[in-house]
């Protein structure tokens, strides 16, 4: 086999607003102070990561009609923080999730083009759509977007945004000293009007931000359905996937990369980066112990009960989290969560969990720890580096979006201990070769 | 004679005012300055205007000059000399950044100066704007403001495509005291947008985050509040997704030229930018602003009234006027502005600012004719001139924009006062 070793791509996900972010640890710091964003971004840049990633959620999660109070909550407007991070980083890509359901293309295309200018070519947009009326209650549009329309809206949004980004020629602003540029700030014919009439959007006018350093900011997409994969194959530069095992990763990778030819694209033009968590230790035993410790921190007794309530649809506060599972069946009369996709067949799931708990003699809390995701990578830095390399060389991924469990220092160990080993293996950059995020991603 | 006659005049006319109160000085940053030909004197203007370092240099200069804040213009249209529609001209600056993101980009590079971006209310989501300004307040450590702006032009509406607005004509704006109803409606909507933002900024009480390990609770949900706003063009449930910011309430400042916008400012803003053309005009504007406050039933502090001026400054008498004339010739037209255009020396400008202070102006938003030249005229000429007359600070006295403006940090409107045990 003479294929050169594939290079690993890495991104740093700012810890999110769910129970995987541990706040009851003395090392946990503010989820909103700029110093926290800055620490994680500077750590990622020290580790020569491809990009920093900020998620979004436009309504606080509710459980049983009340604001969920057990998890970290509260975050900024993503692009505003990314613009500030552009001032304290130099090469790191800056990716933000922004919802296509509750924005208009002209405005968002401007904001992304602005971020790309202000970061000298490091902007990326994770395109998501929301169909629930719950989130819509905070917006003009309100209401409910038909699920079937989610991708048509996203696709049309990105198409129009790209028309706007492309509407200024690269040389619309004549370089100083050019004979024909003397009296002109801009060549008016270098700006093309955009007329777009679609199902979801219409624009008739002229964009007002010059072409940005990347031309088009990087597009990230996270959907996993058939339509989502097709949308990504047609439109995205990066997929933020959830396929964390080697086999499912390989299947997903082959499927999505196989769709690219249909759109005249090459496999390298779409990078597949699953979300990944990790627990490190000096020995395998230490790492396993650390992983268990983190899992227990992530699933507090109250969180275990709240988790069960999502499935059972009942108030379970009277149950002992360290005791056995309830023997009653779920109440299916109403949805429990606001702002969340409902879980599948809850009766079946409850039965499965009861069986598992009985078989393994698990308490409620132990069961929840068992059935919710363990870390993607657990081991010594050597093991974890080898495993990441293995995933990438086996075409199960092009790299990973790492989700630390602590704000803001959760990536420190990885950067100090794992990144150098990936570099030694020759699969991760030791210096940035280019200046833009497209350069880092090989796009 | 260092003591200006206008100051004595003020003491005579308004003995209950504190004439020794220091002025607030803000600078409005836009393009290469407010003269459309100013870019011609800026080296590599076409590329520099779209680089962060250009703006970083300007805001650093403003901060060295101890100015209160800088503002950033914004709009959803390409700049044009026409009231509504594009003019196809290429000999003036065209293209502009999103102002909130520009302000955020500059926040980590500065530590004291206020950052006040424009954000249009007509075509944006109030929720997004509110969390954007709150986030600017977080990243700047309490130095954010917001200048809400109405957009009545069909050009902007056609770009965004969410609502249709007819072309704005000269007839529509001929009498600013009697705007068409559809334009007045946009001002009402802007007041609603600010109300939504203010409620969202208060929707997390300061002590909502408790991190209580014993009960497993990260927040006290009783200290998060739905805002339940319903208006004619939008409704917003809340609460914000962003915790309460360092200032609690970022500063809101509105530019206003007549009674309808005065009322918007009186309903929604902390600071109003007005455009007087003389001392008598200052007095009539302030009277109109106070009437607007009474009309809308404003409670709490009255608006701080700032006057906008376009300024060309040179130390040598006559040089600023000559410079402006040269720029006018390059542009092919005399500079047109809603604000008074001042040309002169920093000392002469200081005279004017103190005269208007005596008539009731508390601060100024100066629009430099050319950047960075006239900004330096403000920071290195005007500021020392005012300081020598006891009318401008010699050091920053606060870490937040509210602090610089003398505004206390308000408690959340949703917080219940502590009940004192009997």
Short mmCIF file of C-alpha atoms in Angstrom, two decimals, chain B residues 79-407:
data_model
loop_
_atom_site.label_atom_id
_atom_site.label_comp_id
_atom_site.label_asym_id
_atom_site.label_seq_id
_atom_site.Cartn_x
_atom_site.Cartn_y
_atom_site.Cartn_z
CA UNK B 79 -24.20 53.40 0.15
CA UNK B 80 -25.79 55.84 -2.27
CA UNK B 81 -26.22 59.57 -2.78
CA UNK B 82 -29.90 58.97 -3.53
CA UNK B 83 -32.53 58.96 -0.82
CA UNK B 84 -33.69 55.50 -1.90
CA UNK B 85 -32.09 53.42 -4.64
CA UNK B 86 -28.58 52.99 -5.97
CA UNK B 87 -26.63 55.67 -7.78
CA UNK B 88 -24.16 53.45 -9.64
CA UNK B 89 -21.27 55.66 -8.54
CA UNK B 90 -17.85 54.17 -7.97
CA UNK B 91 -16.01 57.29 -6.86
CA UNK B 92 -17.14 57.11 -3.24
CA UNK B 93 -16.74 54.48 -0.53
CA UNK B 94 -19.03 51.52 -1.12
CA UNK B 95 -19.29 48.45 1.09
CA UNK B 96 -19.59 48.22 4.85
CA UNK B 97 -19.21 45.66 7.62
CA UNK B 98 -21.85 44.40 10.01
CA UNK B 99 -21.43 46.89 12.83
CA UNK B 100 -22.03 44.57 15.80
CA UNK B 101 -19.35 42.15 14.60
CA UNK B 102 -16.94 44.99 13.88
CA UNK B 103 -17.44 46.30 17.41
CA UNK B 104 -16.89 42.80 18.83
CA UNK B 105 -13.69 42.40 16.82
CA UNK B 106 -12.33 45.56 18.46
CA UNK B 107 -13.44 44.76 22.02
CA UNK B 108 -10.46 42.61 23.04
CA UNK B 109 -8.07 45.26 21.67
CA UNK B 110 -9.43 47.99 23.93
CA UNK B 111 -10.22 48.19 27.63
CA UNK B 112 -12.11 51.36 28.48
CA UNK B 113 -13.84 52.94 25.51
CA UNK B 114 -17.51 52.25 24.81
CA UNK B 115 -18.47 50.44 21.57
CA UNK B 116 -21.82 51.41 20.10
CA UNK B 117 -22.78 49.68 16.85
CA UNK B 118 -25.84 50.49 14.80
CA UNK B 119 -28.31 47.66 14.32
CA UNK B 120 -31.38 48.15 12.18
CA UNK B 121 -34.68 47.17 13.81
CA UNK B 122 -36.87 47.07 10.69
CA UNK B 123 -35.38 43.96 9.13
CA UNK B 124 -33.82 42.08 12.02
CA UNK B 125 -35.03 39.70 14.69
CA UNK B 126 -35.25 41.54 18.01
CA UNK B 127 -34.11 38.38 19.79
CA UNK B 128 -30.92 38.12 17.71
CA UNK B 129 -30.09 41.80 18.10
CA UNK B 130 -30.65 41.63 21.85
CA UNK B 131 -28.33 38.66 22.37
CA UNK B 132 -25.79 40.17 19.97
CA UNK B 133 -25.57 43.38 22.01
CA UNK B 134 -25.57 41.41 25.29
CA UNK B 135 -22.73 39.28 23.89
CA UNK B 136 -20.84 42.43 22.89
CA UNK B 137 -21.26 43.56 26.48
CA UNK B 138 -19.82 40.24 27.70
CA UNK B 139 -16.81 40.26 25.35
CA UNK B 140 -16.06 43.92 26.13
CA UNK B 141 -16.47 43.62 29.88
CA UNK B 142 -19.37 46.09 30.01
CA UNK B 143 -18.66 48.58 27.23
CA UNK B 144 -21.50 47.84 24.82
CA UNK B 145 -24.15 50.13 23.49
CA UNK B 146 -26.66 49.90 20.70
CA UNK B 147 -27.87 52.46 18.27
CA UNK B 148 -31.22 51.14 17.00
CA UNK B 149 -32.08 52.45 13.57
CA UNK B 150 -35.22 52.41 11.45
CA UNK B 151 -34.97 51.62 7.75
CA UNK B 152 -37.84 53.01 5.68
CA UNK B 153 -36.21 52.58 2.27
CA UNK B 154 -37.47 50.15 -0.35
CA UNK B 155 -33.85 49.34 -1.30
CA UNK B 156 -33.09 47.73 2.06
CA UNK B 157 -36.45 45.96 2.17
CA UNK B 158 -35.89 44.41 -1.28
CA UNK B 159 -32.47 43.12 -0.21
CA UNK B 160 -33.85 41.38 2.86
CA UNK B 161 -37.07 40.34 1.17
CA UNK B 162 -39.13 39.75 4.29
CA UNK B 163 -41.41 42.76 3.88
CA UNK B 164 -42.31 45.12 1.07
CA UNK B 165 -41.81 48.82 1.59
CA UNK B 166 -42.66 51.41 -1.08
CA UNK B 167 -39.94 53.73 -2.35
CA UNK B 168 -39.14 56.48 0.12
CA UNK B 169 -39.57 59.82 -1.64
CA UNK B 170 -38.47 63.37 -0.90
CA UNK B 171 -42.13 64.14 -0.33
CA UNK B 172 -42.26 61.51 2.42
CA UNK B 173 -39.48 63.23 4.35
CA UNK B 174 -40.20 66.84 3.39
CA UNK B 175 -41.84 67.50 6.74
CA UNK B 176 -40.10 65.46 9.42
CA UNK B 177 -42.73 66.45 11.95
CA UNK B 178 -45.38 64.77 9.80
CA UNK B 179 -44.00 61.50 8.54
CA UNK B 180 -46.26 59.11 6.63
CA UNK B 181 -48.05 56.69 8.94
CA UNK B 182 -46.14 53.69 7.51
CA UNK B 183 -42.87 55.36 8.55
CA UNK B 184 -44.22 56.24 11.99
CA UNK B 185 -45.17 52.58 12.34
CA UNK B 186 -41.54 51.62 11.80
CA UNK B 187 -40.55 53.88 14.69
CA UNK B 188 -43.15 52.23 16.89
CA UNK B 189 -41.75 48.87 15.87
CA UNK B 190 -38.25 50.08 16.78
CA UNK B 191 -39.50 51.07 20.23
CA UNK B 192 -40.95 47.57 20.57
CA UNK B 193 -37.63 46.04 19.50
CA UNK B 194 -35.78 47.99 22.19
CA UNK B 195 -38.41 47.04 24.76
CA UNK B 196 -37.90 43.37 23.86
CA UNK B 197 -34.14 43.77 24.13
CA UNK B 198 -34.39 45.47 27.51
CA UNK B 199 -36.68 42.77 28.86
CA UNK B 200 -34.40 40.03 27.51
CA UNK B 201 -31.37 41.74 29.08
CA UNK B 202 -33.20 41.61 32.41
CA UNK B 203 -34.66 38.13 31.93
CA UNK B 204 -31.79 36.49 33.79
CA UNK B 205 -31.40 37.96 37.24
CA UNK B 206 -27.79 38.59 38.21
CA UNK B 207 -27.72 35.73 40.66
CA UNK B 208 -29.60 33.19 38.52
CA UNK B 209 -26.56 30.92 38.25
CA UNK B 210 -26.17 29.07 41.54
CA UNK B 211 -24.10 25.90 40.83
CA UNK B 212 -25.65 24.17 43.82
CA UNK B 213 -24.03 20.74 44.02
CA UNK B 214 -26.29 19.57 46.85
CA UNK B 215 -29.45 19.84 44.76
CA UNK B 216 -27.73 19.33 41.41
CA UNK B 217 -29.06 22.63 40.15
CA UNK B 218 -26.93 24.88 37.95
CA UNK B 219 -29.48 27.70 37.91
CA UNK B 220 -32.31 28.87 40.08
CA UNK B 221 -35.09 28.74 37.51
CA UNK B 222 -37.17 31.19 39.53
CA UNK B 223 -34.63 33.83 38.56
CA UNK B 224 -35.13 33.31 34.84
CA UNK B 225 -38.16 35.08 33.39
CA UNK B 226 -40.36 34.81 30.35
CA UNK B 227 -40.77 38.25 28.82
CA UNK B 228 -44.04 37.48 27.00
CA UNK B 229 -43.89 40.44 24.65
CA UNK B 230 -46.61 40.74 22.04
CA UNK B 231 -46.68 43.53 19.48
CA UNK B 232 -48.13 44.19 16.03
CA UNK B 233 -45.18 42.78 14.06
CA UNK B 234 -43.59 40.27 16.42
CA UNK B 235 -43.92 38.52 19.71
CA UNK B 236 -41.10 37.14 21.82
CA UNK B 237 -41.45 34.61 24.62
CA UNK B 238 -38.02 34.61 26.26
CA UNK B 239 -36.08 34.27 28.42
CA UNK B 240 -32.82 35.24 26.76
CA UNK B 241 -30.32 32.50 26.06
CA UNK B 242 -27.58 34.85 27.28
CA UNK B 243 -26.97 35.49 30.98
CA UNK B 244 -27.26 39.07 32.23
CA UNK B 245 -24.32 41.08 30.96
CA UNK B 246 -21.81 43.17 32.92
CA UNK B 247 -23.77 46.41 32.48
CA UNK B 248 -27.12 44.72 32.98
CA UNK B 249 -28.57 47.13 30.49
CA UNK B 250 -26.22 48.12 27.67
CA UNK B 251 -26.56 51.78 26.69
CA UNK B 252 -29.13 52.57 23.99
CA UNK B 253 -28.54 55.69 21.88
CA UNK B 254 -30.75 56.94 19.05
CA UNK B 255 -30.17 59.57 16.38
CA UNK B 256 -33.24 61.78 16.07
CA UNK B 257 -34.16 64.77 13.91
CA UNK B 258 -37.74 65.56 14.83
CA UNK B 259 -40.68 64.76 16.99
CA UNK B 260 -41.38 61.16 15.94
CA UNK B 261 -37.81 59.99 16.53
CA UNK B 262 -37.59 62.15 19.66
CA UNK B 263 -40.49 60.13 21.02
CA UNK B 264 -38.77 56.88 20.05
CA UNK B 265 -35.68 58.07 21.91
CA UNK B 266 -37.78 59.16 24.88
CA UNK B 267 -39.44 55.73 25.04
CA UNK B 268 -36.40 53.60 24.42
CA UNK B 269 -33.02 55.28 24.73
CA UNK B 270 -30.56 56.50 27.34
CA UNK B 271 -28.86 58.94 24.98
CA UNK B 272 -30.24 60.89 22.03
CA UNK B 273 -28.07 62.26 19.23
CA UNK B 274 -29.54 65.48 17.81
CA UNK B 275 -28.46 67.76 14.99
CA UNK B 276 -28.65 71.43 15.98
CA UNK B 277 -27.33 74.10 13.64
CA UNK B 278 -26.98 76.92 16.20
CA UNK B 279 -27.35 77.80 19.84
CA UNK B 280 -30.99 78.83 19.52
CA UNK B 281 -31.65 75.59 17.68
CA UNK B 282 -30.04 73.71 20.59
CA UNK B 283 -32.56 75.30 22.95
CA UNK B 284 -35.56 74.53 20.75
CA UNK B 285 -34.41 70.94 20.25
CA UNK B 286 -33.96 70.39 23.95
CA UNK B 287 -37.39 71.80 24.60
CA UNK B 288 -38.81 69.43 21.97
CA UNK B 289 -36.94 66.46 23.48
CA UNK B 290 -38.31 67.25 26.95
CA UNK B 291 -41.81 67.57 25.50
CA UNK B 292 -41.40 64.21 23.83
CA UNK B 293 -40.37 62.72 27.18
CA UNK B 294 -43.49 64.12 28.80
CA UNK B 295 -45.65 62.96 25.88
CA UNK B 296 -44.52 59.34 26.18
CA UNK B 297 -44.51 59.46 29.99
CA UNK B 298 -40.82 58.70 30.34
CA UNK B 299 -39.88 57.67 33.85
CA UNK B 300 -36.49 57.74 35.48
CA UNK B 301 -33.57 59.66 34.13
CA UNK B 302 -34.10 62.15 31.34
CA UNK B 303 -32.34 61.50 28.04
CA UNK B 304 -28.74 62.62 27.82
CA UNK B 305 -28.73 64.93 24.83
CA UNK B 306 -25.69 64.69 22.58
CA UNK B 307 -25.20 66.95 19.57
CA UNK B 308 -23.85 65.53 16.32
CA UNK B 309 -21.33 67.59 14.36
CA UNK B 310 -19.26 66.85 11.27
CA UNK B 311 -15.80 68.21 12.04
CA UNK B 312 -12.75 69.24 10.03
CA UNK B 313 -9.95 70.31 12.36
CA UNK B 314 -6.60 71.97 11.69
CA UNK B 315 -4.43 73.98 14.03
CA UNK B 316 -3.76 76.62 11.43
CA UNK B 317 -6.70 79.04 11.02
CA UNK B 318 -8.43 78.56 7.68
CA UNK B 319 -6.69 75.27 6.88
CA UNK B 320 -9.65 73.06 7.78
CA UNK B 321 -12.03 75.03 5.57
CA UNK B 322 -9.56 74.89 2.70
CA UNK B 323 -9.20 71.15 3.15
CA UNK B 324 -12.93 70.66 3.09
CA UNK B 325 -13.24 72.82 -0.02
CA UNK B 326 -10.61 70.70 -1.76
CA UNK B 327 -12.53 67.51 -0.84
CA UNK B 328 -15.78 69.09 -2.08
CA UNK B 329 -14.10 69.77 -5.41
CA UNK B 330 -12.83 66.22 -5.65
CA UNK B 331 -16.32 64.91 -4.98
CA UNK B 332 -17.95 67.37 -7.35
CA UNK B 333 -20.41 68.65 -4.76
CA UNK B 334 -20.45 70.48 -1.47
CA UNK B 335 -20.67 68.15 1.50
CA UNK B 336 -24.27 67.65 2.49
CA UNK B 337 -25.10 66.63 6.04
CA UNK B 338 -28.00 66.46 8.45
CA UNK B 339 -25.58 67.77 11.11
CA UNK B 340 -23.77 71.09 11.23
CA UNK B 341 -20.45 70.95 9.39
CA UNK B 342 -17.74 72.61 11.44
CA UNK B 343 -14.40 73.69 10.01
CA UNK B 344 -11.83 75.38 12.21
CA UNK B 345 -9.25 74.94 14.92
CA UNK B 346 -9.66 72.69 17.96
CA UNK B 347 -9.85 75.81 20.16
CA UNK B 348 -12.68 77.21 18.05
CA UNK B 349 -14.53 73.93 18.23
CA UNK B 350 -14.05 73.88 22.01
CA UNK B 351 -15.64 77.34 22.13
CA UNK B 352 -18.67 76.10 20.23
CA UNK B 353 -19.05 72.93 22.31
CA UNK B 354 -18.98 74.91 25.54
CA UNK B 355 -21.47 77.41 24.20
CA UNK B 356 -23.87 74.62 23.34
CA UNK B 357 -23.21 72.98 26.70
CA UNK B 358 -24.44 76.17 28.30
CA UNK B 359 -27.64 75.73 26.28
CA UNK B 360 -28.12 72.20 27.61
CA UNK B 361 -26.01 69.79 25.54
CA UNK B 362 -24.28 67.15 27.70
CA UNK B 363 -22.14 65.47 25.11
CA UNK B 364 -21.16 65.33 21.46
CA UNK B 365 -20.96 62.71 18.81
CA UNK B 366 -18.36 64.09 16.44
CA UNK B 367 -18.22 62.79 12.91
CA UNK B 368 -14.66 63.21 11.60
CA UNK B 369 -14.64 64.60 8.07
CA UNK B 370 -11.58 62.51 7.21
CA UNK B 371 -10.07 59.53 8.99
CA UNK B 372 -7.75 59.24 10.76
CA UNK B 373 -6.84 62.92 10.35
CA UNK B 374 -9.83 64.56 11.98
CA UNK B 375 -10.05 61.86 14.65
CA UNK B 376 -6.53 62.89 15.67
CA UNK B 377 -7.71 66.49 15.59
CA UNK B 378 -10.28 65.47 18.19
CA UNK B 379 -8.05 63.33 20.39
CA UNK B 380 -4.88 65.44 20.19
CA UNK B 381 -6.36 68.91 19.65
CA UNK B 382 -9.91 69.20 20.93
CA UNK B 383 -9.60 66.90 23.97
CA UNK B 384 -6.61 68.78 25.47
CA UNK B 385 -8.30 72.11 24.66
CA UNK B 386 -11.41 71.06 26.56
CA UNK B 387 -9.32 69.60 29.36
CA UNK B 388 -7.46 72.85 29.86
CA UNK B 389 -10.84 74.49 30.38
CA UNK B 390 -11.89 71.85 32.89
CA UNK B 391 -14.45 70.39 30.51
CA UNK B 392 -13.01 66.94 29.73
CA UNK B 393 -11.60 64.06 31.70
CA UNK B 394 -7.87 63.54 32.22
CA UNK B 395 -8.25 59.82 32.94
CA UNK B 396 -10.97 57.21 32.51
CA UNK B 397 -13.02 57.19 35.69
CA UNK B 398 -14.96 53.94 35.06
CA UNK B 399 -14.65 50.51 33.44
CA UNK B 400 -18.05 50.40 31.80
CA UNK B 401 -19.83 52.62 29.31
CA UNK B 402 -22.65 53.22 31.76
CA UNK B 403 -20.02 54.25 34.27
CA UNK B 404 -18.45 56.74 31.85
CA UNK B 405 -21.88 58.25 31.18
CA UNK B 406 -22.73 58.42 34.87
CA UNK B 407 -25.52 55.86 34.57
#
